[in-house]
């Protein structure tokens, strides 16, 4: 609340010099009651989880907190209600915002203060008219105080929200700078590695053409070609990750894409010895997807599942529809992940595999984000992993 509003508030509530005098005259006779009211307020704070933990974290002793509350109550009666007073009260609102006390709690706490002060005035040996006037002054100052606390509470709260937003923006910026760097690196790599690699691969194949079919050096050549393929895959993953293409989305059957991925992976050696289960793949659910990108997601996840199974075990692929969500689940009975691995699985370049790029899941996440969908995983070390992929269905 800007300071001029404090003056305006006082005049709106009709807070006069007579009220100031009334309150100041109450300070001494109520002095004996202040500690008791502070205790009630302290107990109320202790009963609220946010307040309790904020007090605990501040490290202040109970006696200290209670005397702070008592000082604040005395200040309420003593004034003077000038700018300096206002500034002090402003800080109280900010403290409450920092404690994350909800607004309704603040209103309830001020209600307690009001009732306790009014009761205390009621017990004083005063002429009824005088009593009534003093009770009115108490009402006025409690209302003013509540308004000031609320306003600054809101300010403090808004400040906290702005702070969080600033941090998020900074983080995004860092992330996109990071991506821009990888993007440049990937482009350089593509140029420096991909093209020579294609050349080497071609040359080797020419040489291999001259070898007789039973030449023992064929194995060596095949190994070289396999390694070249792997390097090529790494560079390709890096390019996909660093230079994502916006999806070209169309209404498409989800099950059909999953089927296609499974069919294409049938020959993949990683799947040897693994029992595959398919559930609900003919389920009639359509979504707005880029079929080739979505297929890449399913393929990456299936490959991870197979690699985790290490040539034995089971993989279950299930498609289901849950209201407006199409859900593909890929569960494997492989080695699972530790908690730390699961937390880092979507980090670019995080891999536990000798030949991994650590880009499979980050690419999946990028694609699912671009599809307004999501991908998450549940894993238990030694038991297996379930990856859940969700998409909004098209109605
Ligand atoms: P990469 O497969 O190249 O290692 P990914 O991004 O696909 O990269 O996966 C990152 C890491 O997450 C893997 O190295 C592995 O540790 C873990 N991971 C992913 N899927 C599974 C799974 N189904 N079971 C166990 N671990 C997995
Ligand atoms: Mg992978």
mmCIF file of C-alpha atoms and ligand atoms in Angstrom:
data_model
loop_
_atom_site.group_PDB
_atom_site.id
_atom_site.type_symbol
_atom_site.label_atom_id
_atom_site.label_comp_id
_atom_site.label_asym_id
_atom_site.label_seq_id
_atom_site.Cartn_x
_atom_site.Cartn_y
_atom_site.Cartn_z
ATOM 1 C CA UNK A 1 0.000 0.000 0.000
ATOM 2 C CA UNK A 2 1.574 3.305 -0.993
ATOM 3 C CA UNK A 3 1.845 5.673 1.941
ATOM 4 C CA UNK A 4 -0.823 8.175 0.806
ATOM 5 C CA UNK A 5 -3.306 5.307 0.956
ATOM 6 C CA UNK A 6 -2.534 4.853 4.633
ATOM 7 C CA UNK A 7 -3.680 8.433 5.267
ATOM 8 C CA UNK A 8 -6.711 7.852 3.092
ATOM 9 C CA UNK A 9 -7.535 4.646 4.958
ATOM 10 C CA UNK A 10 -7.380 6.462 8.301
ATOM 11 C CA UNK A 11 -9.733 9.128 7.062
ATOM 12 C CA UNK A 12 -12.112 6.594 5.460
ATOM 13 C CA UNK A 13 -12.340 4.726 8.749
ATOM 14 C CA UNK A 14 -12.712 8.070 10.511
ATOM 15 C CA UNK A 15 -9.721 7.472 12.722
ATOM 16 C CA UNK A 16 -9.383 10.716 14.667
ATOM 17 C CA UNK A 17 -6.944 12.205 17.228
ATOM 18 C CA UNK A 18 -9.583 11.202 19.811
ATOM 19 C CA UNK A 19 -9.124 7.560 18.790
ATOM 20 C CA UNK A 20 -5.366 7.965 19.094
ATOM 21 C CA UNK A 21 -5.813 9.346 22.579
ATOM 22 C CA UNK A 22 -8.235 6.540 23.525
ATOM 23 C CA UNK A 23 -5.822 3.851 22.443
ATOM 24 C CA UNK A 24 -2.877 5.459 24.169
ATOM 25 C CA UNK A 25 -4.877 5.614 27.379
ATOM 26 C CA UNK A 26 -5.546 1.872 27.056
ATOM 27 C CA UNK A 27 -1.879 0.934 26.805
ATOM 28 C CA UNK A 28 -1.224 1.021 30.514
ATOM 29 C CA UNK A 29 -4.380 -0.599 31.930
ATOM 30 C CA UNK A 30 -4.173 -3.388 29.317
ATOM 31 C CA UNK A 31 -0.476 -3.946 29.878
ATOM 32 C CA UNK A 32 -1.176 -6.891 32.220
ATOM 33 C CA UNK A 33 -3.320 -8.559 29.545
ATOM 34 C CA UNK A 34 -0.933 -8.166 26.624
ATOM 35 C CA UNK A 35 1.209 -11.185 27.447
ATOM 36 C CA UNK A 36 -1.859 -13.366 27.663
ATOM 37 C CA UNK A 37 -3.117 -12.186 24.252
ATOM 38 C CA UNK A 38 0.359 -12.722 22.792
ATOM 39 C CA UNK A 39 0.269 -16.265 24.122
ATOM 40 C CA UNK A 40 -3.104 -16.941 22.488
ATOM 41 C CA UNK A 41 -1.807 -15.616 19.191
ATOM 42 C CA UNK A 42 1.373 -17.641 19.545
ATOM 43 C CA UNK A 43 -0.685 -20.805 20.101
ATOM 44 C CA UNK A 44 -2.756 -20.038 17.042
ATOM 45 C CA UNK A 45 0.429 -19.702 14.975
ATOM 46 C CA UNK A 46 1.777 -22.955 16.378
ATOM 47 C CA UNK A 47 -1.422 -24.726 15.365
ATOM 48 C CA UNK A 48 -0.886 -23.714 11.735
ATOM 49 C CA UNK A 49 1.609 -25.915 9.835
ATOM 50 C CA UNK A 50 3.067 -23.135 7.663
ATOM 51 C CA UNK A 51 3.475 -20.775 10.608
ATOM 52 C CA UNK A 52 4.861 -23.498 12.841
ATOM 53 C CA UNK A 53 7.531 -24.515 10.359
ATOM 54 C CA UNK A 54 8.407 -20.876 9.565
ATOM 55 C CA UNK A 55 8.920 -20.194 13.263
ATOM 56 C CA UNK A 56 10.988 -23.334 13.636
ATOM 57 C CA UNK A 57 13.146 -22.411 10.630
ATOM 58 C CA UNK A 58 13.715 -18.879 11.946
ATOM 59 C CA UNK A 59 15.400 -20.473 14.965
ATOM 60 C CA UNK A 60 13.747 -17.954 17.315
ATOM 61 C CA UNK A 61 12.846 -19.190 20.786
ATOM 62 C CA UNK A 62 9.245 -19.287 21.955
ATOM 63 C CA UNK A 63 9.941 -16.463 24.421
ATOM 64 C CA UNK A 64 11.376 -14.356 21.620
ATOM 65 C CA UNK A 65 8.409 -14.878 19.287
ATOM 66 C CA UNK A 66 5.958 -14.138 22.063
ATOM 67 C CA UNK A 67 7.719 -10.935 23.029
ATOM 68 C CA UNK A 68 7.759 -9.851 19.354
ATOM 69 C CA UNK A 69 4.007 -10.393 19.215
ATOM 70 C CA UNK A 70 3.563 -8.545 22.516
ATOM 71 C CA UNK A 71 5.618 -5.582 21.201
ATOM 72 C CA UNK A 72 3.492 -5.518 18.095
ATOM 73 C CA UNK A 73 0.307 -5.452 20.221
ATOM 74 C CA UNK A 74 1.659 -2.660 22.400
ATOM 75 C CA UNK A 75 2.558 -0.723 19.247
ATOM 76 C CA UNK A 76 -1.041 -1.099 18.130
ATOM 77 C CA UNK A 77 -2.187 0.830 21.199
ATOM 78 C CA UNK A 78 0.675 3.294 21.582
ATOM 79 C CA UNK A 79 1.002 4.681 18.108
ATOM 80 C CA UNK A 80 1.830 7.309 17.059
ATOM 81 C CA UNK A 81 0.104 6.393 13.837
ATOM 82 C CA UNK A 82 2.540 8.173 11.580
ATOM 83 C CA UNK A 83 4.596 7.137 8.593
ATOM 84 C CA UNK A 84 7.162 5.420 10.727
ATOM 85 C CA UNK A 85 4.436 3.356 12.354
ATOM 86 C CA UNK A 86 3.122 2.466 8.923
ATOM 87 C CA UNK A 87 6.551 1.343 7.718
ATOM 88 C CA UNK A 88 6.934 -0.907 10.752
ATOM 89 C CA UNK A 89 3.540 -2.501 10.112
ATOM 90 C CA UNK A 90 4.373 -2.988 6.439
ATOM 91 C CA UNK A 91 7.242 -5.211 7.465
ATOM 92 C CA UNK A 92 4.837 -7.360 9.481
ATOM 93 C CA UNK A 93 2.784 -8.031 6.311
ATOM 94 C CA UNK A 94 5.918 -8.968 4.384
ATOM 95 C CA UNK A 95 7.028 -11.326 7.133
ATOM 96 C CA UNK A 96 3.696 -13.115 6.922
ATOM 97 C CA UNK A 97 3.957 -13.441 3.158
ATOM 98 C CA UNK A 98 7.409 -14.908 3.593
ATOM 99 C CA UNK A 99 5.979 -17.376 6.088
ATOM 100 C CA UNK A 100 3.422 -18.358 3.440
ATOM 101 C CA UNK A 101 0.545 -17.760 5.786
ATOM 102 C CA UNK A 102 -2.673 -17.874 3.830
ATOM 103 C CA UNK A 103 -4.856 -14.768 3.830
ATOM 104 C CA UNK A 104 -7.800 -16.389 5.611
ATOM 105 C CA UNK A 105 -5.469 -17.336 8.455
ATOM 106 C CA UNK A 106 -4.399 -13.707 8.796
ATOM 107 C CA UNK A 107 -8.029 -12.599 8.990
ATOM 108 C CA UNK A 108 -8.698 -15.204 11.671
ATOM 109 C CA UNK A 109 -5.636 -14.088 13.638
ATOM 110 C CA UNK A 110 -6.721 -10.439 13.491
ATOM 111 C CA UNK A 111 -10.168 -11.523 14.609
ATOM 112 C CA UNK A 112 -8.612 -13.125 17.666
ATOM 113 C CA UNK A 113 -6.723 -9.914 18.442
ATOM 114 C CA UNK A 114 -9.876 -7.859 18.104
ATOM 115 C CA UNK A 115 -11.900 -10.107 20.393
ATOM 116 C CA UNK A 116 -9.189 -10.313 23.029
ATOM 117 C CA UNK A 117 -8.673 -6.532 23.082
ATOM 118 C CA UNK A 118 -12.405 -5.786 23.200
ATOM 119 C CA UNK A 119 -12.900 -8.283 26.041
ATOM 120 C CA UNK A 120 -10.029 -6.706 27.912
ATOM 121 C CA UNK A 121 -11.477 -3.197 27.534
ATOM 122 C CA UNK A 122 -14.846 -4.532 28.652
ATOM 123 C CA UNK A 123 -13.326 -5.687 31.923
ATOM 124 C CA UNK A 124 -11.877 -2.257 32.747
ATOM 125 C CA UNK A 125 -13.608 -0.208 35.437
ATOM 126 C CA UNK A 126 -14.729 2.600 33.112
ATOM 127 C CA UNK A 127 -17.885 4.593 32.576
ATOM 128 C CA UNK A 128 -20.052 2.752 29.958
ATOM 129 C CA UNK A 129 -19.867 5.669 27.498
ATOM 130 C CA UNK A 130 -16.126 5.830 27.818
ATOM 131 C CA UNK A 131 -15.917 2.063 27.400
ATOM 132 C CA UNK A 132 -17.975 2.188 24.222
ATOM 133 C CA UNK A 133 -15.769 4.937 22.762
ATOM 134 C CA UNK A 134 -12.621 2.974 23.539
ATOM 135 C CA UNK A 135 -14.045 -0.234 22.082
ATOM 136 C CA UNK A 136 -14.805 1.697 18.890
ATOM 137 C CA UNK A 137 -11.232 2.949 18.727
ATOM 138 C CA UNK A 138 -10.008 -0.616 19.119
ATOM 139 C CA UNK A 139 -12.230 -1.712 16.223
ATOM 140 C CA UNK A 140 -10.874 1.082 14.051
ATOM 141 C CA UNK A 141 -7.220 0.351 14.663
ATOM 142 C CA UNK A 142 -7.701 -3.401 14.213
ATOM 143 C CA UNK A 143 -9.404 -2.797 10.870
ATOM 144 C CA UNK A 144 -6.654 -0.413 9.764
ATOM 145 C CA UNK A 145 -4.024 -2.929 10.822
ATOM 146 C CA UNK A 146 -5.784 -5.744 8.973
ATOM 147 C CA UNK A 147 -5.980 -3.680 5.788
ATOM 148 C CA UNK A 148 -2.283 -2.752 5.992
ATOM 149 C CA UNK A 149 -1.209 -6.336 6.652
ATOM 150 C CA UNK A 150 -3.389 -7.675 3.830
ATOM 151 C CA UNK A 151 -2.207 -5.136 1.312
ATOM 152 C CA UNK A 152 1.445 -5.748 2.077
ATOM 153 C CA UNK A 153 0.837 -9.427 2.362
ATOM 154 C CA UNK A 154 -0.416 -9.298 -1.223
ATOM 155 C CA UNK A 155 2.556 -7.204 -2.270
ATOM 156 C CA UNK A 156 4.929 -9.653 -0.628
ATOM 157 C CA UNK A 157 3.141 -12.523 -2.221
ATOM 158 C CA UNK A 158 3.232 -10.921 -5.671
ATOM 159 C CA UNK A 159 6.917 -10.214 -5.183
ATOM 160 C CA UNK A 160 7.518 -13.868 -4.455
ATOM 161 C CA UNK A 161 5.612 -14.896 -7.571
ATOM 162 C CA UNK A 162 7.617 -12.395 -9.661
ATOM 163 C CA UNK A 163 10.819 -13.769 -8.192
ATOM 164 C CA UNK A 164 9.856 -17.337 -9.146
ATOM 165 C CA UNK A 165 8.907 -16.200 -12.642
ATOM 166 C CA UNK A 166 12.223 -14.412 -13.077
ATOM 167 C CA UNK A 167 14.043 -17.572 -12.071
ATOM 168 C CA UNK A 168 12.030 -19.692 -14.504
ATOM 169 C CA UNK A 169 12.767 -17.291 -17.350
ATOM 170 C CA UNK A 170 16.459 -17.357 -16.488
ATOM 171 C CA UNK A 171 16.446 -21.126 -16.448
ATOM 172 C CA UNK A 172 14.696 -21.289 -19.847
ATOM 173 C CA UNK A 173 17.230 -18.873 -21.239
ATOM 174 C CA UNK A 174 20.110 -20.966 -19.948
ATOM 175 C CA UNK A 175 18.500 -24.043 -21.431
ATOM 176 C CA UNK A 176 17.995 -22.452 -24.810
ATOM 177 C CA UNK A 177 21.534 -21.071 -24.838
ATOM 178 C CA UNK A 178 22.721 -24.532 -24.036
ATOM 179 C CA UNK A 179 20.632 -25.890 -26.900
ATOM 180 C CA UNK A 180 21.886 -23.251 -29.289
ATOM 181 C CA UNK A 181 25.423 -24.291 -28.401
ATOM 182 C CA UNK A 182 24.640 -27.947 -28.989
ATOM 183 C CA UNK A 183 22.911 -26.975 -32.218
ATOM 184 C CA UNK A 184 26.063 -25.289 -33.519
ATOM 185 C CA UNK A 185 28.167 -28.149 -32.322
ATOM 186 C CA UNK A 186 25.856 -30.641 -34.009
ATOM 187 C CA UNK A 187 25.976 -28.769 -37.293
ATOM 188 C CA UNK A 188 29.769 -28.679 -37.118
ATOM 189 C CA UNK A 189 29.841 -32.381 -36.273
ATOM 190 C CA UNK A 190 27.520 -33.209 -39.128
ATOM 191 C CA UNK A 191 29.846 -31.442 -41.477
ATOM 192 C CA UNK A 192 33.076 -32.769 -40.007
ATOM 193 C CA UNK A 193 31.995 -36.321 -39.352
ATOM 194 C CA UNK A 194 28.899 -37.322 -41.257
ATOM 195 C CA UNK A 195 30.198 -36.690 -44.758
ATOM 196 C CA UNK A 196 33.657 -38.236 -44.303
ATOM 197 C CA UNK A 197 31.921 -41.123 -42.575
ATOM 198 C CA UNK A 198 29.762 -41.735 -45.636
ATOM 199 C CA UNK A 199 32.929 -41.599 -47.729
ATOM 200 C CA UNK A 200 34.730 -44.124 -45.538
ATOM 201 C CA UNK A 201 31.723 -46.416 -45.544
ATOM 202 C CA UNK A 202 31.558 -46.290 -49.362
ATOM 203 C CA UNK A 203 35.287 -46.915 -49.731
ATOM 204 C CA UNK A 204 35.203 -49.900 -47.389
ATOM 205 C CA UNK A 205 32.315 -51.366 -49.304
ATOM 206 C CA UNK A 206 34.310 -51.040 -52.527
ATOM 207 C CA UNK A 207 37.229 -52.869 -50.905
ATOM 208 C CA UNK A 208 34.884 -55.495 -49.464
ATOM 209 C CA UNK A 209 33.573 -56.102 -52.989
ATOM 210 C CA UNK A 210 37.011 -57.391 -53.959
ATOM 211 C CA UNK A 211 37.139 -59.912 -51.102
ATOM 212 C CA UNK A 212 36.072 -63.444 -51.842
ATOM 213 C CA UNK A 213 32.997 -64.590 -49.871
ATOM 214 C CA UNK A 214 35.047 -66.820 -47.546
ATOM 215 C CA UNK A 215 37.810 -64.293 -46.869
ATOM 216 C CA UNK A 216 38.406 -64.127 -43.107
ATOM 217 C CA UNK A 217 38.893 -60.350 -43.333
ATOM 218 C CA UNK A 218 35.152 -59.969 -44.074
ATOM 219 C CA UNK A 219 34.415 -60.049 -40.303
ATOM 220 C CA UNK A 220 36.753 -57.123 -39.788
ATOM 221 C CA UNK A 221 35.104 -55.183 -42.586
ATOM 222 C CA UNK A 222 31.648 -55.937 -41.173
ATOM 223 C CA UNK A 223 32.759 -54.712 -37.745
ATOM 224 C CA UNK A 224 34.084 -51.498 -39.276
ATOM 225 C CA UNK A 225 30.791 -50.935 -41.097
ATOM 226 C CA UNK A 226 28.820 -51.590 -37.870
ATOM 227 C CA UNK A 227 30.924 -49.042 -36.004
ATOM 228 C CA UNK A 228 30.456 -46.521 -38.780
ATOM 229 C CA UNK A 229 26.704 -47.065 -38.535
ATOM 230 C CA UNK A 230 26.856 -46.416 -34.818
ATOM 231 C CA UNK A 231 28.775 -43.168 -35.239
ATOM 232 C CA UNK A 232 26.328 -42.159 -37.914
ATOM 233 C CA UNK A 233 23.444 -42.860 -35.508
ATOM 234 C CA UNK A 234 25.056 -40.727 -32.804
ATOM 235 C CA UNK A 235 25.480 -37.793 -35.137
ATOM 236 C CA UNK A 236 21.926 -38.247 -36.388
ATOM 237 C CA UNK A 237 20.520 -38.330 -32.806
ATOM 238 C CA UNK A 238 22.478 -35.253 -31.976
ATOM 239 C CA UNK A 239 21.084 -33.438 -34.988
ATOM 240 C CA UNK A 240 17.507 -34.500 -34.185
ATOM 241 C CA UNK A 241 17.913 -33.382 -30.593
ATOM 242 C CA UNK A 242 19.684 -30.124 -31.289
ATOM 243 C CA UNK A 243 17.680 -29.077 -34.345
ATOM 244 C CA UNK A 244 14.177 -30.292 -33.611
ATOM 245 C CA UNK A 245 11.717 -30.159 -36.501
ATOM 246 C CA UNK A 246 8.265 -28.858 -35.664
ATOM 247 C CA UNK A 247 5.851 -31.803 -35.876
ATOM 248 C CA UNK A 248 3.588 -32.093 -38.895
ATOM 249 C CA UNK A 249 0.513 -33.276 -37.089
ATOM 250 C CA UNK A 250 -2.450 -35.086 -38.577
ATOM 251 C CA UNK A 251 -5.300 -37.156 -37.172
ATOM 252 C CA UNK A 252 -3.830 -40.631 -37.069
ATOM 253 C CA UNK A 253 -4.496 -43.954 -35.345
ATOM 254 C CA UNK A 254 -2.181 -44.336 -32.370
ATOM 255 C CA UNK A 255 -2.208 -48.142 -32.469
ATOM 256 C CA UNK A 256 -1.129 -48.187 -36.116
ATOM 257 C CA UNK A 257 2.020 -46.229 -35.315
ATOM 258 C CA UNK A 258 2.867 -48.553 -32.437
ATOM 259 C CA UNK A 259 2.320 -51.580 -34.705
ATOM 260 C CA UNK A 260 4.599 -50.094 -37.351
ATOM 261 C CA UNK A 261 7.370 -49.466 -34.840
ATOM 262 C CA UNK A 262 7.072 -53.056 -33.617
ATOM 263 C CA UNK A 263 7.182 -54.424 -37.127
ATOM 264 C CA UNK A 264 10.280 -52.444 -38.029
ATOM 265 C CA UNK A 265 12.053 -53.579 -34.866
ATOM 266 C CA UNK A 266 11.298 -57.262 -35.458
ATOM 267 C CA UNK A 267 14.686 -57.866 -37.046
ATOM 268 C CA UNK A 268 16.556 -55.839 -34.464
ATOM 269 C CA UNK A 269 19.062 -58.126 -32.613
ATOM 270 C CA UNK A 270 18.341 -56.415 -29.282
ATOM 271 C CA UNK A 271 14.949 -58.161 -29.299
ATOM 272 C CA UNK A 272 16.366 -61.676 -29.638
ATOM 273 C CA UNK A 273 15.269 -63.894 -26.739
ATOM 274 C CA UNK A 274 12.620 -61.459 -25.529
ATOM 275 C CA UNK A 275 8.968 -62.381 -25.245
ATOM 276 C CA UNK A 276 6.751 -59.633 -26.623
ATOM 277 C CA UNK A 277 3.170 -59.037 -25.457
ATOM 278 C CA UNK A 278 0.761 -56.731 -27.244
ATOM 279 C CA UNK A 279 -2.389 -55.479 -25.578
ATOM 280 C CA UNK A 280 -5.114 -53.279 -27.011
ATOM 281 C CA UNK A 281 -3.119 -52.238 -30.072
ATOM 282 C CA UNK A 282 -6.251 -52.488 -32.226
ATOM 283 C CA UNK A 283 -8.012 -50.075 -29.860
ATOM 284 C CA UNK A 284 -9.625 -47.410 -31.996
ATOM 285 C CA UNK A 285 -8.023 -44.223 -30.699
ATOM 286 C CA UNK A 286 -6.837 -41.354 -32.826
ATOM 287 C CA UNK A 287 -4.695 -38.391 -31.956
ATOM 288 C CA UNK A 288 -3.161 -35.383 -33.648
ATOM 289 C CA UNK A 289 0.321 -36.675 -34.270
ATOM 290 C CA UNK A 290 3.283 -36.488 -36.560
ATOM 291 C CA UNK A 291 3.379 -40.235 -37.326
ATOM 292 C CA UNK A 292 7.083 -40.405 -38.029
ATOM 293 C CA UNK A 293 8.053 -38.449 -34.912
ATOM 294 C CA UNK A 294 5.672 -40.416 -32.725
ATOM 295 C CA UNK A 295 7.030 -43.626 -34.165
ATOM 296 C CA UNK A 296 10.471 -42.472 -33.160
ATOM 297 C CA UNK A 297 9.281 -42.059 -29.570
ATOM 298 C CA UNK A 298 7.862 -45.588 -29.481
ATOM 299 C CA UNK A 299 10.970 -46.991 -31.162
ATOM 300 C CA UNK A 300 13.365 -45.309 -28.698
ATOM 301 C CA UNK A 301 11.347 -46.522 -25.722
ATOM 302 C CA UNK A 302 11.074 -50.076 -27.087
ATOM 303 C CA UNK A 303 14.793 -50.202 -27.791
ATOM 304 C CA UNK A 304 15.576 -49.059 -24.245
ATOM 305 C CA UNK A 305 13.240 -51.742 -22.908
ATOM 306 C CA UNK A 306 14.936 -54.425 -24.998
ATOM 307 C CA UNK A 307 18.410 -53.243 -24.007
ATOM 308 C CA UNK A 308 17.393 -53.335 -20.343
ATOM 309 C CA UNK A 309 16.184 -56.935 -20.775
ATOM 310 C CA UNK A 310 19.550 -58.033 -22.108
ATOM 311 C CA UNK A 311 18.279 -60.870 -24.389
ATOM 312 C CA UNK A 312 15.867 -62.410 -21.897
ATOM 313 C CA UNK A 313 12.640 -61.291 -20.262
ATOM 314 C CA UNK A 314 9.377 -59.791 -21.386
ATOM 315 C CA UNK A 315 8.149 -56.555 -22.852
ATOM 316 C CA UNK A 316 4.477 -55.631 -22.743
ATOM 317 C CA UNK A 317 3.151 -52.902 -25.015
ATOM 318 C CA UNK A 318 -0.315 -51.734 -24.096
ATOM 319 C CA UNK A 319 -2.559 -49.145 -25.697
ATOM 320 C CA UNK A 320 -5.567 -47.801 -23.846
ATOM 321 C CA UNK A 321 -7.861 -44.841 -23.798
ATOM 322 C CA UNK A 322 -8.767 -43.025 -20.636
ATOM 323 C CA UNK A 323 -11.398 -40.353 -21.365
ATOM 324 C CA UNK A 324 -9.563 -37.830 -23.492
ATOM 325 C CA UNK A 325 -6.118 -39.381 -23.101
ATOM 326 C CA UNK A 326 -4.508 -42.007 -25.312
ATOM 327 C CA UNK A 327 -1.979 -43.958 -23.277
ATOM 328 C CA UNK A 328 0.803 -46.205 -24.507
ATOM 329 C CA UNK A 329 2.601 -48.189 -21.830
ATOM 330 C CA UNK A 330 5.823 -50.058 -22.443
ATOM 331 C CA UNK A 331 6.735 -52.309 -19.523
ATOM 332 C CA UNK A 332 9.842 -54.426 -19.362
ATOM 333 C CA UNK A 333 11.164 -56.979 -16.902
ATOM 334 C CA UNK A 334 14.725 -55.745 -17.335
ATOM 335 C CA UNK A 335 17.242 -54.440 -14.835
ATOM 336 C CA UNK A 336 15.356 -51.251 -13.938
ATOM 337 C CA UNK A 337 17.005 -48.073 -12.734
ATOM 338 C CA UNK A 338 18.264 -46.747 -9.446
ATOM 339 C CA UNK A 339 16.469 -43.701 -8.124
ATOM 340 C CA UNK A 340 19.354 -41.471 -9.206
ATOM 341 C CA UNK A 341 19.329 -42.940 -12.719
ATOM 342 C CA UNK A 342 15.563 -42.488 -13.024
ATOM 343 C CA UNK A 343 15.929 -38.844 -12.018
ATOM 344 C CA UNK A 344 18.539 -38.231 -14.694
ATOM 345 C CA UNK A 345 17.110 -40.437 -17.457
ATOM 346 C CA UNK A 346 15.697 -37.479 -19.418
ATOM 347 C CA UNK A 347 18.887 -35.439 -19.165
ATOM 348 C CA UNK A 348 20.672 -35.023 -22.494
ATOM 349 C CA UNK A 349 23.783 -37.220 -22.754
ATOM 350 C CA UNK A 350 22.925 -39.213 -19.635
ATOM 351 C CA UNK A 351 23.601 -42.842 -20.433
ATOM 352 C CA UNK A 352 24.631 -45.957 -18.529
ATOM 353 C CA UNK A 353 25.396 -47.844 -21.730
ATOM 354 C CA UNK A 354 28.831 -48.308 -23.247
ATOM 355 C CA UNK A 355 27.379 -47.521 -26.658
ATOM 356 C CA UNK A 356 24.595 -45.158 -25.628
ATOM 357 C CA UNK A 357 24.206 -41.565 -26.769
ATOM 358 C CA UNK A 358 21.978 -40.533 -23.866
ATOM 359 C CA UNK A 359 19.776 -38.692 -26.329
ATOM 360 C CA UNK A 360 16.947 -41.217 -26.804
ATOM 361 C CA UNK A 361 14.732 -40.117 -23.921
ATOM 362 C CA UNK A 362 15.479 -36.383 -24.283
ATOM 363 C CA UNK A 363 14.357 -36.674 -27.918
ATOM 364 C CA UNK A 364 11.196 -38.501 -26.776
ATOM 365 C CA UNK A 365 10.483 -35.777 -24.254
ATOM 366 C CA UNK A 366 11.042 -33.038 -26.822
ATOM 367 C CA UNK A 367 8.667 -34.738 -29.253
ATOM 368 C CA UNK A 368 6.004 -35.401 -26.623
ATOM 369 C CA UNK A 369 6.166 -31.776 -25.448
ATOM 370 C CA UNK A 370 5.616 -30.648 -29.025
ATOM 371 C CA UNK A 371 2.562 -32.948 -29.135
ATOM 372 C CA UNK A 372 1.030 -31.529 -25.932
ATOM 373 C CA UNK A 373 1.606 -34.950 -24.474
ATOM 374 C CA UNK A 374 3.893 -36.311 -21.852
ATOM 375 C CA UNK A 375 6.233 -39.165 -21.132
ATOM 376 C CA UNK A 376 7.205 -40.421 -17.701
ATOM 377 C CA UNK A 377 8.692 -43.551 -16.258
ATOM 378 C CA UNK A 378 8.296 -45.747 -13.232
ATOM 379 C CA UNK A 379 11.210 -47.980 -12.482
ATOM 380 C CA UNK A 380 12.329 -50.379 -9.796
ATOM 381 C CA UNK A 381 15.892 -51.496 -9.630
ATOM 382 C CA UNK A 382 16.145 -55.188 -10.447
ATOM 383 C CA UNK A 383 12.434 -55.448 -11.287
ATOM 384 C CA UNK A 384 11.900 -53.518 -14.482
ATOM 385 C CA UNK A 385 10.623 -50.290 -15.918
ATOM 386 C CA UNK A 386 7.352 -48.969 -17.208
ATOM 387 C CA UNK A 387 7.303 -46.009 -19.546
ATOM 388 C CA UNK A 388 3.988 -44.206 -19.876
ATOM 389 C CA UNK A 389 3.343 -42.073 -22.938
ATOM 390 C CA UNK A 390 0.210 -39.951 -23.029
ATOM 391 C CA UNK A 391 -1.419 -37.899 -25.752
ATOM 392 C CA UNK A 392 -4.639 -35.935 -25.948
ATOM 393 C CA UNK A 393 -7.045 -37.826 -28.237
ATOM 394 C CA UNK A 394 -8.717 -36.082 -31.124
ATOM 395 C CA UNK A 395 -12.477 -36.223 -30.682
HETATM 396 P P1 LIG B 1 20.678 -44.313 -24.173
HETATM 397 O O1 LIG B 1 19.675 -45.402 -24.503
HETATM 398 O O2 LIG B 1 21.485 -43.912 -25.359
HETATM 399 O O3 LIG B 1 21.520 -44.636 -22.996
HETATM 400 P P2 LIG B 1 18.355 -42.842 -23.375
HETATM 401 O O4 LIG B 1 18.108 -41.377 -23.259
HETATM 402 O O5 LIG B 1 17.447 -43.612 -24.257
HETATM 403 O O6 LIG B 1 19.873 -43.004 -23.801
HETATM 404 O O7 LIG B 1 18.305 -43.473 -21.933
HETATM 405 C C1 LIG B 1 19.061 -42.884 -20.902
HETATM 406 C C2 LIG B 1 19.337 -43.888 -19.789
HETATM 407 O O8 LIG B 1 18.104 -44.183 -19.095
HETATM 408 C C3 LIG B 1 19.840 -45.230 -20.224
HETATM 409 O O9 LIG B 1 21.234 -45.221 -20.423
HETATM 410 C C4 LIG B 1 19.429 -46.123 -19.067
HETATM 411 O O10 LIG B 1 20.315 -45.994 -17.998
HETATM 412 C C5 LIG B 1 18.124 -45.530 -18.621
HETATM 413 N N1 LIG B 1 16.963 -46.234 -19.188
HETATM 414 C C6 LIG B 1 16.142 -45.827 -20.168
HETATM 415 N N2 LIG B 1 15.169 -46.731 -20.395
HETATM 416 C C7 LIG B 1 15.366 -47.754 -19.527
HETATM 417 C C8 LIG B 1 14.686 -49.006 -19.245
HETATM 418 N N3 LIG B 1 13.607 -49.381 -19.927
HETATM 419 N N4 LIG B 1 15.187 -49.771 -18.257
HETATM 420 C C9 LIG B 1 16.270 -49.403 -17.551
HETATM 421 N N5 LIG B 1 16.948 -48.252 -17.768
HETATM 422 C C10 LIG B 1 16.510 -47.427 -18.745
HETATM 423 MG MG1 LIG B 2 17.995 -45.172 -25.679
#
